[in-house]
Each structure stands twice: as C-alpha cells, then as structure tokens.
mmCIF file with all atom_site columns, C-alpha atoms and ligand atoms in Angstrom:
data_model
loop_
_atom_site.group_PDB
_atom_site.id
_atom_site.type_symbol
_atom_site.label_atom_id
_atom_site.label_alt_id
_atom_site.label_comp_id
_atom_site.label_asym_id
_atom_site.label_entity_id
_atom_site.label_seq_id
_atom_site.pdbx_PDB_ins_code
_atom_site.Cartn_x
_atom_site.Cartn_y
_atom_site.Cartn_z
_atom_site.occupancy
_atom_site.B_iso_or_equiv
_atom_site.pdbx_formal_charge
_atom_site.auth_seq_id
_atom_site.auth_comp_id
_atom_site.auth_asym_id
_atom_site.auth_atom_id
_atom_site.pdbx_PDB_model_num
ATOM   1   C CA  . UNK A 1 1   ? 19.809 28.720 -23.945 1.00 0.00 ? 1   UNK A CA  1
ATOM   2   C CA  . UNK A 1 2   ? 16.542 29.234 -22.053 1.00 0.00 ? 2   UNK A CA  1
ATOM   3   C CA  . UNK A 1 3   ? 13.055 28.457 -23.242 1.00 0.00 ? 3   UNK A CA  1
ATOM   4   C CA  . UNK A 1 4   ? 12.562 32.029 -24.642 1.00 0.00 ? 4   UNK A CA  1
ATOM   5   C CA  . UNK A 1 5   ? 15.711 32.317 -26.482 1.00 0.00 ? 5   UNK A CA  1
ATOM   6   C CA  . UNK A 1 6   ? 15.059 28.856 -28.229 1.00 0.00 ? 6   UNK A CA  1
ATOM   7   C CA  . UNK A 1 7   ? 11.445 30.315 -29.243 1.00 0.00 ? 7   UNK A CA  1
ATOM   8   C CA  . UNK A 1 8   ? 12.922 33.387 -30.709 1.00 0.00 ? 8   UNK A CA  1
ATOM   9   C CA  . UNK A 1 9   ? 15.348 31.337 -32.718 1.00 0.00 ? 9   UNK A CA  1
ATOM   10  C CA  . UNK A 1 10  ? 12.649 29.172 -33.951 1.00 0.00 ? 10  UNK A CA  1
ATOM   11  C CA  . UNK A 1 11  ? 9.892  31.916 -34.693 1.00 0.00 ? 11  UNK A CA  1
ATOM   12  C CA  . UNK A 1 12  ? 11.299 35.380 -34.420 1.00 0.00 ? 12  UNK A CA  1
ATOM   13  C CA  . UNK A 1 13  ? 12.127 37.234 -37.613 1.00 0.00 ? 13  UNK A CA  1
ATOM   14  C CA  . UNK A 1 14  ? 14.791 39.942 -37.910 1.00 0.00 ? 14  UNK A CA  1
ATOM   15  C CA  . UNK A 1 15  ? 13.454 43.034 -39.813 1.00 0.00 ? 15  UNK A CA  1
ATOM   16  C CA  . UNK A 1 16  ? 15.208 45.954 -41.220 1.00 0.00 ? 16  UNK A CA  1
ATOM   17  C CA  . UNK A 1 17  ? 15.750 48.971 -38.679 1.00 0.00 ? 17  UNK A CA  1
ATOM   18  C CA  . UNK A 1 18  ? 16.599 46.741 -35.820 1.00 0.00 ? 18  UNK A CA  1
ATOM   19  C CA  . UNK A 1 19  ? 13.218 45.429 -35.281 1.00 0.00 ? 19  UNK A CA  1
ATOM   20  C CA  . UNK A 1 20  ? 12.612 42.037 -34.076 1.00 0.00 ? 20  UNK A CA  1
ATOM   21  C CA  . UNK A 1 21  ? 9.422  40.506 -35.005 1.00 0.00 ? 21  UNK A CA  1
ATOM   22  C CA  . UNK A 1 22  ? 7.714  38.061 -32.569 1.00 0.00 ? 22  UNK A CA  1
ATOM   23  C CA  . UNK A 1 23  ? 4.088  38.643 -33.372 1.00 0.00 ? 23  UNK A CA  1
ATOM   24  C CA  . UNK A 1 24  ? 3.545  34.945 -33.934 1.00 0.00 ? 24  UNK A CA  1
ATOM   25  C CA  . UNK A 1 25  ? 3.844  34.162 -30.165 1.00 0.00 ? 25  UNK A CA  1
ATOM   26  C CA  . UNK A 1 26  ? 4.381  37.268 -28.062 1.00 0.00 ? 26  UNK A CA  1
ATOM   27  C CA  . UNK A 1 27  ? 2.485  40.358 -29.208 1.00 0.00 ? 27  UNK A CA  1
ATOM   28  C CA  . UNK A 1 28  ? -0.051 39.678 -31.862 1.00 0.00 ? 28  UNK A CA  1
ATOM   29  C CA  . UNK A 1 29  ? -0.800 35.728 -31.792 1.00 0.00 ? 29  UNK A CA  1
ATOM   30  C CA  . UNK A 1 30  ? 0.049  35.128 -28.098 1.00 0.00 ? 30  UNK A CA  1
ATOM   31  C CA  . UNK A 1 31  ? 1.430  31.706 -26.806 1.00 0.00 ? 31  UNK A CA  1
ATOM   32  C CA  . UNK A 1 32  ? -0.426 31.603 -23.220 1.00 0.00 ? 32  UNK A CA  1
ATOM   33  C CA  . UNK A 1 33  ? 1.714  28.684 -22.301 1.00 0.00 ? 33  UNK A CA  1
ATOM   34  C CA  . UNK A 1 34  ? 4.827  30.324 -22.973 1.00 0.00 ? 34  UNK A CA  1
ATOM   35  C CA  . UNK A 1 35  ? 3.645  33.391 -21.058 1.00 0.00 ? 35  UNK A CA  1
ATOM   36  C CA  . UNK A 1 36  ? 2.988  31.032 -18.148 1.00 0.00 ? 36  UNK A CA  1
ATOM   37  C CA  . UNK A 1 37  ? 6.680  29.926 -18.277 1.00 0.00 ? 37  UNK A CA  1
ATOM   38  C CA  . UNK A 1 38  ? 7.623  33.552 -18.374 1.00 0.00 ? 38  UNK A CA  1
ATOM   39  C CA  . UNK A 1 39  ? 5.395  34.093 -15.374 1.00 0.00 ? 39  UNK A CA  1
ATOM   40  C CA  . UNK A 1 40  ? 7.157  31.347 -13.452 1.00 0.00 ? 40  UNK A CA  1
ATOM   41  C CA  . UNK A 1 41  ? 10.759 32.638 -14.298 1.00 0.00 ? 41  UNK A CA  1
ATOM   42  C CA  . UNK A 1 42  ? 9.757  36.088 -12.978 1.00 0.00 ? 42  UNK A CA  1
ATOM   43  C CA  . UNK A 1 43  ? 8.395  34.619 -9.847  1.00 0.00 ? 43  UNK A CA  1
ATOM   44  C CA  . UNK A 1 44  ? 11.654 32.732 -9.219  1.00 0.00 ? 44  UNK A CA  1
ATOM   45  C CA  . UNK A 1 45  ? 13.890 35.831 -10.178 1.00 0.00 ? 45  UNK A CA  1
ATOM   46  C CA  . UNK A 1 46  ? 11.636 38.271 -7.989  1.00 0.00 ? 46  UNK A CA  1
ATOM   47  C CA  . UNK A 1 47  ? 11.325 35.988 -5.169  1.00 0.00 ? 47  UNK A CA  1
ATOM   48  C CA  . UNK A 1 48  ? 13.031 38.117 -2.715  1.00 0.00 ? 48  UNK A CA  1
ATOM   49  C CA  . UNK A 1 49  ? 11.203 41.377 -3.711  1.00 0.00 ? 49  UNK A CA  1
ATOM   50  C CA  . UNK A 1 50  ? 7.939  42.579 -2.046  1.00 0.00 ? 50  UNK A CA  1
ATOM   51  C CA  . UNK A 1 51  ? 5.421  43.167 -4.921  1.00 0.00 ? 51  UNK A CA  1
ATOM   52  C CA  . UNK A 1 52  ? 1.717  43.883 -4.581  1.00 0.00 ? 52  UNK A CA  1
ATOM   53  C CA  . UNK A 1 53  ? 1.031  45.371 -8.144  1.00 0.00 ? 53  UNK A CA  1
ATOM   54  C CA  . UNK A 1 54  ? 2.051  44.913 -11.571 1.00 0.00 ? 54  UNK A CA  1
ATOM   55  C CA  . UNK A 1 55  ? 2.514  47.929 -14.056 1.00 0.00 ? 55  UNK A CA  1
ATOM   56  C CA  . UNK A 1 56  ? 2.620  47.600 -17.834 1.00 0.00 ? 56  UNK A CA  1
ATOM   57  C CA  . UNK A 1 57  ? 1.888  49.719 -20.791 1.00 0.00 ? 57  UNK A CA  1
ATOM   58  C CA  . UNK A 1 58  ? -0.698 49.254 -23.494 1.00 0.00 ? 58  UNK A CA  1
ATOM   59  C CA  . UNK A 1 59  ? -0.873 47.275 -25.806 1.00 0.00 ? 59  UNK A CA  1
ATOM   60  C CA  . UNK A 1 60  ? 1.677  44.774 -25.963 1.00 0.00 ? 60  UNK A CA  1
ATOM   61  C CA  . UNK A 1 61  ? 2.619  44.236 -22.446 1.00 0.00 ? 61  UNK A CA  1
ATOM   62  C CA  . UNK A 1 62  ? -0.999 43.633 -21.200 1.00 0.00 ? 62  UNK A CA  1
ATOM   63  C CA  . UNK A 1 63  ? -1.121 39.771 -22.144 1.00 0.00 ? 63  UNK A CA  1
ATOM   64  C CA  . UNK A 1 64  ? 2.245  39.015 -20.459 1.00 0.00 ? 64  UNK A CA  1
ATOM   65  C CA  . UNK A 1 65  ? 1.625  41.193 -17.464 1.00 0.00 ? 65  UNK A CA  1
ATOM   66  C CA  . UNK A 1 66  ? -1.777 39.171 -16.880 1.00 0.00 ? 66  UNK A CA  1
ATOM   67  C CA  . UNK A 1 67  ? -0.237 35.795 -16.825 1.00 0.00 ? 67  UNK A CA  1
ATOM   68  C CA  . UNK A 1 68  ? 2.619  37.024 -14.869 1.00 0.00 ? 68  UNK A CA  1
ATOM   69  C CA  . UNK A 1 69  ? 0.271  38.548 -12.384 1.00 0.00 ? 69  UNK A CA  1
ATOM   70  C CA  . UNK A 1 70  ? -1.354 35.005 -11.747 1.00 0.00 ? 70  UNK A CA  1
ATOM   71  C CA  . UNK A 1 71  ? 2.153  33.907 -10.478 1.00 0.00 ? 71  UNK A CA  1
ATOM   72  C CA  . UNK A 1 72  ? 2.311  36.870 -8.042  1.00 0.00 ? 72  UNK A CA  1
ATOM   73  C CA  . UNK A 1 73  ? -1.483 36.896 -7.155  1.00 0.00 ? 73  UNK A CA  1
ATOM   74  C CA  . UNK A 1 74  ? -1.655 40.571 -7.564  1.00 0.00 ? 74  UNK A CA  1
ATOM   75  C CA  . UNK A 1 75  ? -3.707 43.127 -9.913  1.00 0.00 ? 75  UNK A CA  1
ATOM   76  C CA  . UNK A 1 76  ? -2.215 44.409 -13.077 1.00 0.00 ? 76  UNK A CA  1
ATOM   77  C CA  . UNK A 1 77  ? -2.599 48.095 -14.047 1.00 0.00 ? 77  UNK A CA  1
ATOM   78  C CA  . UNK A 1 78  ? -1.749 49.142 -17.588 1.00 0.00 ? 78  UNK A CA  1
ATOM   79  C CA  . UNK A 1 79  ? -0.714 52.745 -18.590 1.00 0.00 ? 79  UNK A CA  1
ATOM   80  C CA  . UNK A 1 80  ? -3.186 53.971 -21.278 1.00 0.00 ? 80  UNK A CA  1
ATOM   81  C CA  . UNK A 1 81  ? -1.946 55.830 -24.064 1.00 0.00 ? 81  UNK A CA  1
ATOM   82  C CA  . UNK A 1 82  ? -3.719 59.282 -24.302 1.00 0.00 ? 82  UNK A CA  1
ATOM   83  C CA  . UNK A 1 83  ? -3.679 61.694 -27.243 1.00 0.00 ? 83  UNK A CA  1
ATOM   84  C CA  . UNK A 1 84  ? -5.436 64.364 -25.524 1.00 0.00 ? 84  UNK A CA  1
ATOM   85  C CA  . UNK A 1 85  ? -3.632 67.623 -24.260 1.00 0.00 ? 85  UNK A CA  1
ATOM   86  C CA  . UNK A 1 86  ? -6.103 68.439 -21.489 1.00 0.00 ? 86  UNK A CA  1
ATOM   87  C CA  . UNK A 1 87  ? -5.420 65.715 -18.905 1.00 0.00 ? 87  UNK A CA  1
ATOM   88  C CA  . UNK A 1 88  ? -7.541 65.983 -16.036 1.00 0.00 ? 88  UNK A CA  1
ATOM   89  C CA  . UNK A 1 89  ? -5.806 66.152 -12.464 1.00 0.00 ? 89  UNK A CA  1
ATOM   90  C CA  . UNK A 1 90  ? -6.949 62.633 -11.361 1.00 0.00 ? 90  UNK A CA  1
ATOM   91  C CA  . UNK A 1 91  ? -4.045 60.933 -13.437 1.00 0.00 ? 91  UNK A CA  1
ATOM   92  C CA  . UNK A 1 92  ? -0.388 60.568 -13.313 1.00 0.00 ? 92  UNK A CA  1
ATOM   93  C CA  . UNK A 1 93  ? 1.166  61.393 -16.771 1.00 0.00 ? 93  UNK A CA  1
ATOM   94  C CA  . UNK A 1 94  ? 4.370  60.622 -18.524 1.00 0.00 ? 94  UNK A CA  1
ATOM   95  C CA  . UNK A 1 95  ? 5.385  61.136 -22.121 1.00 0.00 ? 95  UNK A CA  1
ATOM   96  C CA  . UNK A 1 96  ? 6.848  58.057 -23.946 1.00 0.00 ? 96  UNK A CA  1
ATOM   97  C CA  . UNK A 1 97  ? 8.391  57.949 -27.431 1.00 0.00 ? 97  UNK A CA  1
ATOM   98  C CA  . UNK A 1 98  ? 7.576  54.663 -29.311 1.00 0.00 ? 98  UNK A CA  1
ATOM   99  C CA  . UNK A 1 99  ? 10.418 52.825 -30.669 1.00 0.00 ? 99  UNK A CA  1
ATOM   100 C CA  . UNK A 1 100 ? 8.314  50.929 -33.245 1.00 0.00 ? 100 UNK A CA  1
ATOM   101 C CA  . UNK A 1 101 ? 5.869  53.605 -34.220 1.00 0.00 ? 101 UNK A CA  1
ATOM   102 C CA  . UNK A 1 102 ? 8.246  56.563 -34.075 1.00 0.00 ? 102 UNK A CA  1
ATOM   103 C CA  . UNK A 1 103 ? 5.655  58.921 -32.212 1.00 0.00 ? 103 UNK A CA  1
ATOM   104 C CA  . UNK A 1 104 ? 5.174  60.528 -29.008 1.00 0.00 ? 104 UNK A CA  1
ATOM   105 C CA  . UNK A 1 105 ? 2.476  59.311 -26.598 1.00 0.00 ? 105 UNK A CA  1
ATOM   106 C CA  . UNK A 1 106 ? 1.254  60.670 -23.321 1.00 0.00 ? 106 UNK A CA  1
ATOM   107 C CA  . UNK A 1 107 ? 0.641  57.555 -20.894 1.00 0.00 ? 107 UNK A CA  1
ATOM   108 C CA  . UNK A 1 108 ? -1.601 58.011 -18.040 1.00 0.00 ? 108 UNK A CA  1
ATOM   109 C CA  . UNK A 1 109 ? -2.659 56.029 -14.862 1.00 0.00 ? 109 UNK A CA  1
ATOM   110 C CA  . UNK A 1 110 ? -5.428 57.019 -12.641 1.00 0.00 ? 110 UNK A CA  1
ATOM   111 C CA  . UNK A 1 111 ? -4.353 58.147 -9.474  1.00 0.00 ? 111 UNK A CA  1
ATOM   112 C CA  . UNK A 1 112 ? -6.954 55.644 -7.636  1.00 0.00 ? 112 UNK A CA  1
ATOM   113 C CA  . UNK A 1 113 ? -4.788 52.659 -8.658  1.00 0.00 ? 113 UNK A CA  1
ATOM   114 C CA  . UNK A 1 114 ? -1.332 53.500 -7.401  1.00 0.00 ? 114 UNK A CA  1
ATOM   115 C CA  . UNK A 1 115 ? -0.549 54.432 -3.833  1.00 0.00 ? 115 UNK A CA  1
ATOM   116 C CA  . UNK A 1 116 ? 2.425  55.524 -1.894  1.00 0.00 ? 116 UNK A CA  1
ATOM   117 C CA  . UNK A 1 117 ? 2.432  51.902 -0.115  1.00 0.00 ? 117 UNK A CA  1
ATOM   118 C CA  . UNK A 1 118 ? 2.677  49.991 -3.418  1.00 0.00 ? 118 UNK A CA  1
ATOM   119 C CA  . UNK A 1 119 ? 5.402  47.771 -4.407  1.00 0.00 ? 119 UNK A CA  1
ATOM   120 C CA  . UNK A 1 120 ? 5.442  47.689 -8.002  1.00 0.00 ? 120 UNK A CA  1
ATOM   121 C CA  . UNK A 1 121 ? 6.836  45.147 -10.651 1.00 0.00 ? 121 UNK A CA  1
ATOM   122 C CA  . UNK A 1 122 ? 6.854  46.655 -14.027 1.00 0.00 ? 122 UNK A CA  1
ATOM   123 C CA  . UNK A 1 123 ? 6.597  44.192 -16.817 1.00 0.00 ? 123 UNK A CA  1
ATOM   124 C CA  . UNK A 1 124 ? 7.029  44.799 -20.582 1.00 0.00 ? 124 UNK A CA  1
ATOM   125 C CA  . UNK A 1 125 ? 7.590  42.843 -23.763 1.00 0.00 ? 125 UNK A CA  1
ATOM   126 C CA  . UNK A 1 126 ? 10.644 44.635 -25.109 1.00 0.00 ? 126 UNK A CA  1
ATOM   127 C CA  . UNK A 1 127 ? 13.355 46.800 -23.931 1.00 0.00 ? 127 UNK A CA  1
ATOM   128 C CA  . UNK A 1 128 ? 15.074 48.960 -26.496 1.00 0.00 ? 128 UNK A CA  1
ATOM   129 C CA  . UNK A 1 129 ? 16.014 52.579 -25.644 1.00 0.00 ? 129 UNK A CA  1
ATOM   130 C CA  . UNK A 1 130 ? 14.330 52.579 -22.514 1.00 0.00 ? 130 UNK A CA  1
ATOM   131 C CA  . UNK A 1 131 ? 11.545 55.251 -22.923 1.00 0.00 ? 131 UNK A CA  1
ATOM   132 C CA  . UNK A 1 132 ? 8.579  52.997 -22.206 1.00 0.00 ? 132 UNK A CA  1
ATOM   133 C CA  . UNK A 1 133 ? 10.185 52.051 -18.987 1.00 0.00 ? 133 UNK A CA  1
ATOM   134 C CA  . UNK A 1 134 ? 11.482 55.531 -18.046 1.00 0.00 ? 134 UNK A CA  1
ATOM   135 C CA  . UNK A 1 135 ? 7.683  56.709 -18.311 1.00 0.00 ? 135 UNK A CA  1
ATOM   136 C CA  . UNK A 1 136 ? 6.483  53.804 -16.339 1.00 0.00 ? 136 UNK A CA  1
ATOM   137 C CA  . UNK A 1 137 ? 9.083  54.484 -13.674 1.00 0.00 ? 137 UNK A CA  1
ATOM   138 C CA  . UNK A 1 138 ? 8.280  58.264 -13.521 1.00 0.00 ? 138 UNK A CA  1
ATOM   139 C CA  . UNK A 1 139 ? 4.580  57.226 -13.155 1.00 0.00 ? 139 UNK A CA  1
ATOM   140 C CA  . UNK A 1 140 ? 5.422  55.053 -10.010 1.00 0.00 ? 140 UNK A CA  1
ATOM   141 C CA  . UNK A 1 141 ? 7.569  57.789 -8.543  1.00 0.00 ? 141 UNK A CA  1
ATOM   142 C CA  . UNK A 1 142 ? 4.764  60.464 -9.023  1.00 0.00 ? 142 UNK A CA  1
ATOM   143 C CA  . UNK A 1 143 ? 2.619  58.152 -6.761  1.00 0.00 ? 143 UNK A CA  1
ATOM   144 C CA  . UNK A 1 144 ? 5.297  57.908 -4.105  1.00 0.00 ? 144 UNK A CA  1
ATOM   145 C CA  . UNK A 1 145 ? 5.207  54.219 -4.774  1.00 0.00 ? 145 UNK A CA  1
ATOM   146 C CA  . UNK A 1 146 ? 8.312  51.954 -5.125  1.00 0.00 ? 146 UNK A CA  1
ATOM   147 C CA  . UNK A 1 147 ? 9.790  50.045 -8.034  1.00 0.00 ? 147 UNK A CA  1
ATOM   148 C CA  . UNK A 1 148 ? 10.564 46.607 -6.593  1.00 0.00 ? 148 UNK A CA  1
ATOM   149 C CA  . UNK A 1 149 ? 11.732 45.145 -9.882  1.00 0.00 ? 149 UNK A CA  1
ATOM   150 C CA  . UNK A 1 150 ? 11.383 45.286 -13.765 1.00 0.00 ? 150 UNK A CA  1
ATOM   151 C CA  . UNK A 1 151 ? 10.739 42.096 -15.752 1.00 0.00 ? 151 UNK A CA  1
ATOM   152 C CA  . UNK A 1 152 ? 11.333 42.181 -19.495 1.00 0.00 ? 152 UNK A CA  1
ATOM   153 C CA  . UNK A 1 153 ? 10.850 39.341 -22.073 1.00 0.00 ? 153 UNK A CA  1
ATOM   154 C CA  . UNK A 1 154 ? 13.211 40.529 -24.749 1.00 0.00 ? 154 UNK A CA  1
ATOM   155 C CA  . UNK A 1 155 ? 15.924 43.248 -24.378 1.00 0.00 ? 155 UNK A CA  1
ATOM   156 C CA  . UNK A 1 156 ? 17.843 44.519 -27.128 1.00 0.00 ? 156 UNK A CA  1
ATOM   157 C CA  . UNK A 1 157 ? 21.270 44.652 -25.787 1.00 0.00 ? 157 UNK A CA  1
ATOM   158 C CA  . UNK A 1 158 ? 22.657 46.607 -28.487 1.00 0.00 ? 158 UNK A CA  1
ATOM   159 C CA  . UNK A 1 159 ? 20.255 49.477 -27.554 1.00 0.00 ? 159 UNK A CA  1
ATOM   160 C CA  . UNK A 1 160 ? 21.056 51.681 -24.621 1.00 0.00 ? 160 UNK A CA  1
ATOM   161 C CA  . UNK A 1 161 ? 17.846 51.151 -22.287 1.00 0.00 ? 161 UNK A CA  1
ATOM   162 C CA  . UNK A 1 162 ? 19.043 48.075 -20.412 1.00 0.00 ? 162 UNK A CA  1
ATOM   163 C CA  . UNK A 1 163 ? 22.449 49.751 -19.388 1.00 0.00 ? 163 UNK A CA  1
ATOM   164 C CA  . UNK A 1 164 ? 20.602 53.010 -18.415 1.00 0.00 ? 164 UNK A CA  1
ATOM   165 C CA  . UNK A 1 165 ? 18.062 51.296 -16.177 1.00 0.00 ? 165 UNK A CA  1
ATOM   166 C CA  . UNK A 1 166 ? 20.582 49.060 -14.545 1.00 0.00 ? 166 UNK A CA  1
ATOM   167 C CA  . UNK A 1 167 ? 22.927 52.087 -13.860 1.00 0.00 ? 167 UNK A CA  1
ATOM   168 C CA  . UNK A 1 168 ? 19.970 53.718 -12.229 1.00 0.00 ? 168 UNK A CA  1
ATOM   169 C CA  . UNK A 1 169 ? 20.252 50.865 -9.663  1.00 0.00 ? 169 UNK A CA  1
ATOM   170 C CA  . UNK A 1 170 ? 16.886 49.004 -10.612 1.00 0.00 ? 170 UNK A CA  1
ATOM   171 C CA  . UNK A 1 171 ? 16.650 45.330 -10.326 1.00 0.00 ? 171 UNK A CA  1
ATOM   172 C CA  . UNK A 1 172 ? 16.100 44.491 -14.069 1.00 0.00 ? 172 UNK A CA  1
ATOM   173 C CA  . UNK A 1 173 ? 15.552 41.010 -15.335 1.00 0.00 ? 173 UNK A CA  1
ATOM   174 C CA  . UNK A 1 174 ? 15.409 40.280 -18.944 1.00 0.00 ? 174 UNK A CA  1
ATOM   175 C CA  . UNK A 1 175 ? 14.708 36.705 -19.985 1.00 0.00 ? 175 UNK A CA  1
ATOM   176 C CA  . UNK A 1 176 ? 16.422 37.052 -23.297 1.00 0.00 ? 176 UNK A CA  1
ATOM   177 C CA  . UNK A 1 177 ? 19.152 39.647 -24.098 1.00 0.00 ? 177 UNK A CA  1
ATOM   178 C CA  . UNK A 1 178 ? 19.787 40.030 -27.890 1.00 0.00 ? 178 UNK A CA  1
ATOM   179 C CA  . UNK A 1 179 ? 23.351 41.294 -28.325 1.00 0.00 ? 179 UNK A CA  1
ATOM   180 C CA  . UNK A 1 180 ? 23.234 41.407 -32.285 1.00 0.00 ? 180 UNK A CA  1
ATOM   181 C CA  . UNK A 1 181 ? 20.874 40.472 -35.045 1.00 0.00 ? 181 UNK A CA  1
ATOM   182 C CA  . UNK A 1 182 ? 21.448 40.569 -38.755 1.00 0.00 ? 182 UNK A CA  1
ATOM   183 C CA  . UNK A 1 183 ? 18.748 41.493 -41.162 1.00 0.00 ? 183 UNK A CA  1
ATOM   184 C CA  . UNK A 1 184 ? 20.372 40.164 -44.029 1.00 0.00 ? 184 UNK A CA  1
ATOM   185 C CA  . UNK A 1 185 ? 21.145 36.589 -42.734 1.00 0.00 ? 185 UNK A CA  1
ATOM   186 C CA  . UNK A 1 186 ? 18.406 36.723 -39.929 1.00 0.00 ? 186 UNK A CA  1
ATOM   187 C CA  . UNK A 1 187 ? 21.161 35.506 -37.468 1.00 0.00 ? 187 UNK A CA  1
ATOM   188 C CA  . UNK A 1 188 ? 20.343 36.447 -33.699 1.00 0.00 ? 188 UNK A CA  1
ATOM   189 C CA  . UNK A 1 189 ? 22.972 36.201 -30.886 1.00 0.00 ? 189 UNK A CA  1
ATOM   190 C CA  . UNK A 1 190 ? 22.129 36.136 -27.343 1.00 0.00 ? 190 UNK A CA  1
ATOM   191 C CA  . UNK A 1 191 ? 24.076 37.350 -24.269 1.00 0.00 ? 191 UNK A CA  1
ATOM   192 C CA  . UNK A 1 192 ? 25.061 34.388 -22.067 1.00 0.00 ? 192 UNK A CA  1
ATOM   193 C CA  . UNK A 1 193 ? 23.242 33.853 -18.878 1.00 0.00 ? 193 UNK A CA  1
ATOM   194 C CA  . UNK A 1 194 ? 20.655 36.491 -19.486 1.00 0.00 ? 194 UNK A CA  1
HETATM 195 P P1  . 5GP B 2 .   ? 11.728 51.455 -25.937 1.00 0.00 ? 1   5GP B P1  1
HETATM 196 O O1  . 5GP B 2 .   ? 10.854 52.340 -25.219 1.00 0.00 ? 1   5GP B O1  1
HETATM 197 O O2  . 5GP B 2 .   ? 12.624 50.563 -24.863 1.00 0.00 ? 1   5GP B O2  1
HETATM 198 O O3  . 5GP B 2 .   ? 12.731 52.034 -26.873 1.00 0.00 ? 1   5GP B O3  1
HETATM 199 O O4  . 5GP B 2 .   ? 10.944 50.496 -26.672 1.00 0.00 ? 1   5GP B O4  1
HETATM 200 C C1  . 5GP B 2 .   ? 10.014 49.536 -25.919 1.00 0.00 ? 1   5GP B C1  1
HETATM 201 C C2  . 5GP B 2 .   ? 8.767  49.371 -26.652 1.00 0.00 ? 1   5GP B C2  1
HETATM 202 O O5  . 5GP B 2 .   ? 8.904  49.522 -28.082 1.00 0.00 ? 1   5GP B O5  1
HETATM 203 C C3  . 5GP B 2 .   ? 8.242  47.942 -26.335 1.00 0.00 ? 1   5GP B C3  1
HETATM 204 O O6  . 5GP B 2 .   ? 7.078  48.360 -25.615 1.00 0.00 ? 1   5GP B O6  1
HETATM 205 C C4  . 5GP B 2 .   ? 7.753  47.340 -27.594 1.00 0.00 ? 1   5GP B C4  1
HETATM 206 O O7  . 5GP B 2 .   ? 6.442  47.573 -27.765 1.00 0.00 ? 1   5GP B O7  1
HETATM 207 C C5  . 5GP B 2 .   ? 8.420  48.357 -28.728 1.00 0.00 ? 1   5GP B C5  1
HETATM 208 N N1  . 5GP B 2 .   ? 9.573  47.617 -29.510 1.00 0.00 ? 1   5GP B N1  1
HETATM 209 C C6  . 5GP B 2 .   ? 10.860 48.115 -29.128 1.00 0.00 ? 1   5GP B C6  1
HETATM 210 N N2  . 5GP B 2 .   ? 11.764 47.204 -29.985 1.00 0.00 ? 1   5GP B N2  1
HETATM 211 C C7  . 5GP B 2 .   ? 11.000 46.453 -30.580 1.00 0.00 ? 1   5GP B C7  1
HETATM 212 C C8  . 5GP B 2 .   ? 11.301 45.149 -31.418 1.00 0.00 ? 1   5GP B C8  1
HETATM 213 O O8  . 5GP B 2 .   ? 12.468 45.043 -32.013 1.00 0.00 ? 1   5GP B O8  1
HETATM 214 N N3  . 5GP B 2 .   ? 10.323 44.538 -31.974 1.00 0.00 ? 1   5GP B N3  1
HETATM 215 C C9  . 5GP B 2 .   ? 8.954  44.884 -31.437 1.00 0.00 ? 1   5GP B C9  1
HETATM 216 N N4  . 5GP B 2 .   ? 7.948  43.973 -31.865 1.00 0.00 ? 1   5GP B N4  1
HETATM 217 N N5  . 5GP B 2 .   ? 8.569  45.626 -30.504 1.00 0.00 ? 1   5GP B N5  1
HETATM 218 C C10 . 5GP B 2 .   ? 9.781  46.629 -30.078 1.00 0.00 ? 1   5GP B C10 1
#
C-alpha cells in the first residue's frame, strides 16, 4: 500500500452517493507535506515525458497542482469556472459537469497562457466520470498543444472516467485507485499496484 492509500484509509470518509470525503488532508484542509510526496511521485512517474506547463481546474486541483509544479519547475494554469454565457473571444472554453455539485459549468483558460508548443501535464484531485478531465483535454487541444500526461491523486475505479481516458491513449497515472467503497461499513478497497 502506498502513502496516499494509507492516508485515505486513515482519514478518508465514505459518504452516501459514492462520494469519498478527504477534506481533512486533500481538498479543504490541505496537508502540504503529503502534496510534496504526491509531487515527487508524479515527477518519478512522468520522468520520460516532456512537460513545460501544468493545467488544473479550480478549486480543489489548485493546491496539489502548485506543489507538483515545484517538482517540475514549471508554471501552473488553472481553468476558471465561469457562469457567463457571453465569453469573449480571447479564451478557450469547455463545458464541464460537476460530479459533486451536479451542475454544469463553463471553464475557461486565457489564450495568452496556452500555445501550440506547450507540453501539458494535467493534474486533478479526483477522477470519477471523467468530465473534468475531458474538459481540460479539450482546452489543451483547442490551443493546439499536447497532453503529455495526466496525474490524478484519487481515481474512483468503479466509475468509468479512468477507463475512458486510458482507452483514448493518454498516459494517465492515478496514485490511488479505489475499486470499491461501502458507505454502510466504511470499507475502502484499492486496486493493486496503482
Ligand atoms: P469527474 O468530472 O471525473 O466526474 O469528477 C471529477 C471532479 O469531481 C473532481 O475534480 C472532484 O472535485 C470531484 N469529485 C468526484 N468524485 C469525488 C469524490 O468522491 N469526492 C470528492 N471530494 N470529490 C469528488
């Protein structure tokens, strides 16, 4: 079992509706030392990829992405959620459905910050149905840039996102893959060798 799986077992809480609560260390209160370990591990796993930018989505991806970026020594861009219908022409736009909040958001990235030469590592805290990732991938493609890799802290392996993204041929690394979780007992099972 790796360091993140151990921490999930210690402090994660299984909620009704297939939600894993990790707000005591990952996406509300943040354990920056743990983020540093996450950064080190992604640096190891993506050692062979060319990466000059990190892209994430607000809000909960930002903290992890910033610490990961220290290990790659590259800037972080976060896609901003925007409710406005009239988006000006100087941004890339994608539509993302939120798993936790059950609503649709447009996410935007300024054209100033993504260029065709960019080799992008996408980072996020969770992968569930894959909507957030699909949105980020489409923004990178709109810029004519390349997705060099995708690093996820926690993948919920019983939801389809991971398989869809791997089938598309992306280099996806998830540090913990939850294969099942039981709300009544609180039991969490991980995929081996995540
Ligand atoms: P997806 O777009 O892959 O369905 O969901 C990814 C996004 O939903 C993540 O950025 C994360 O914020 C949120 N999310 C999905 N599942 C969970 C969960 O079980 N727990 C928490 N805390 N967030 C989740």
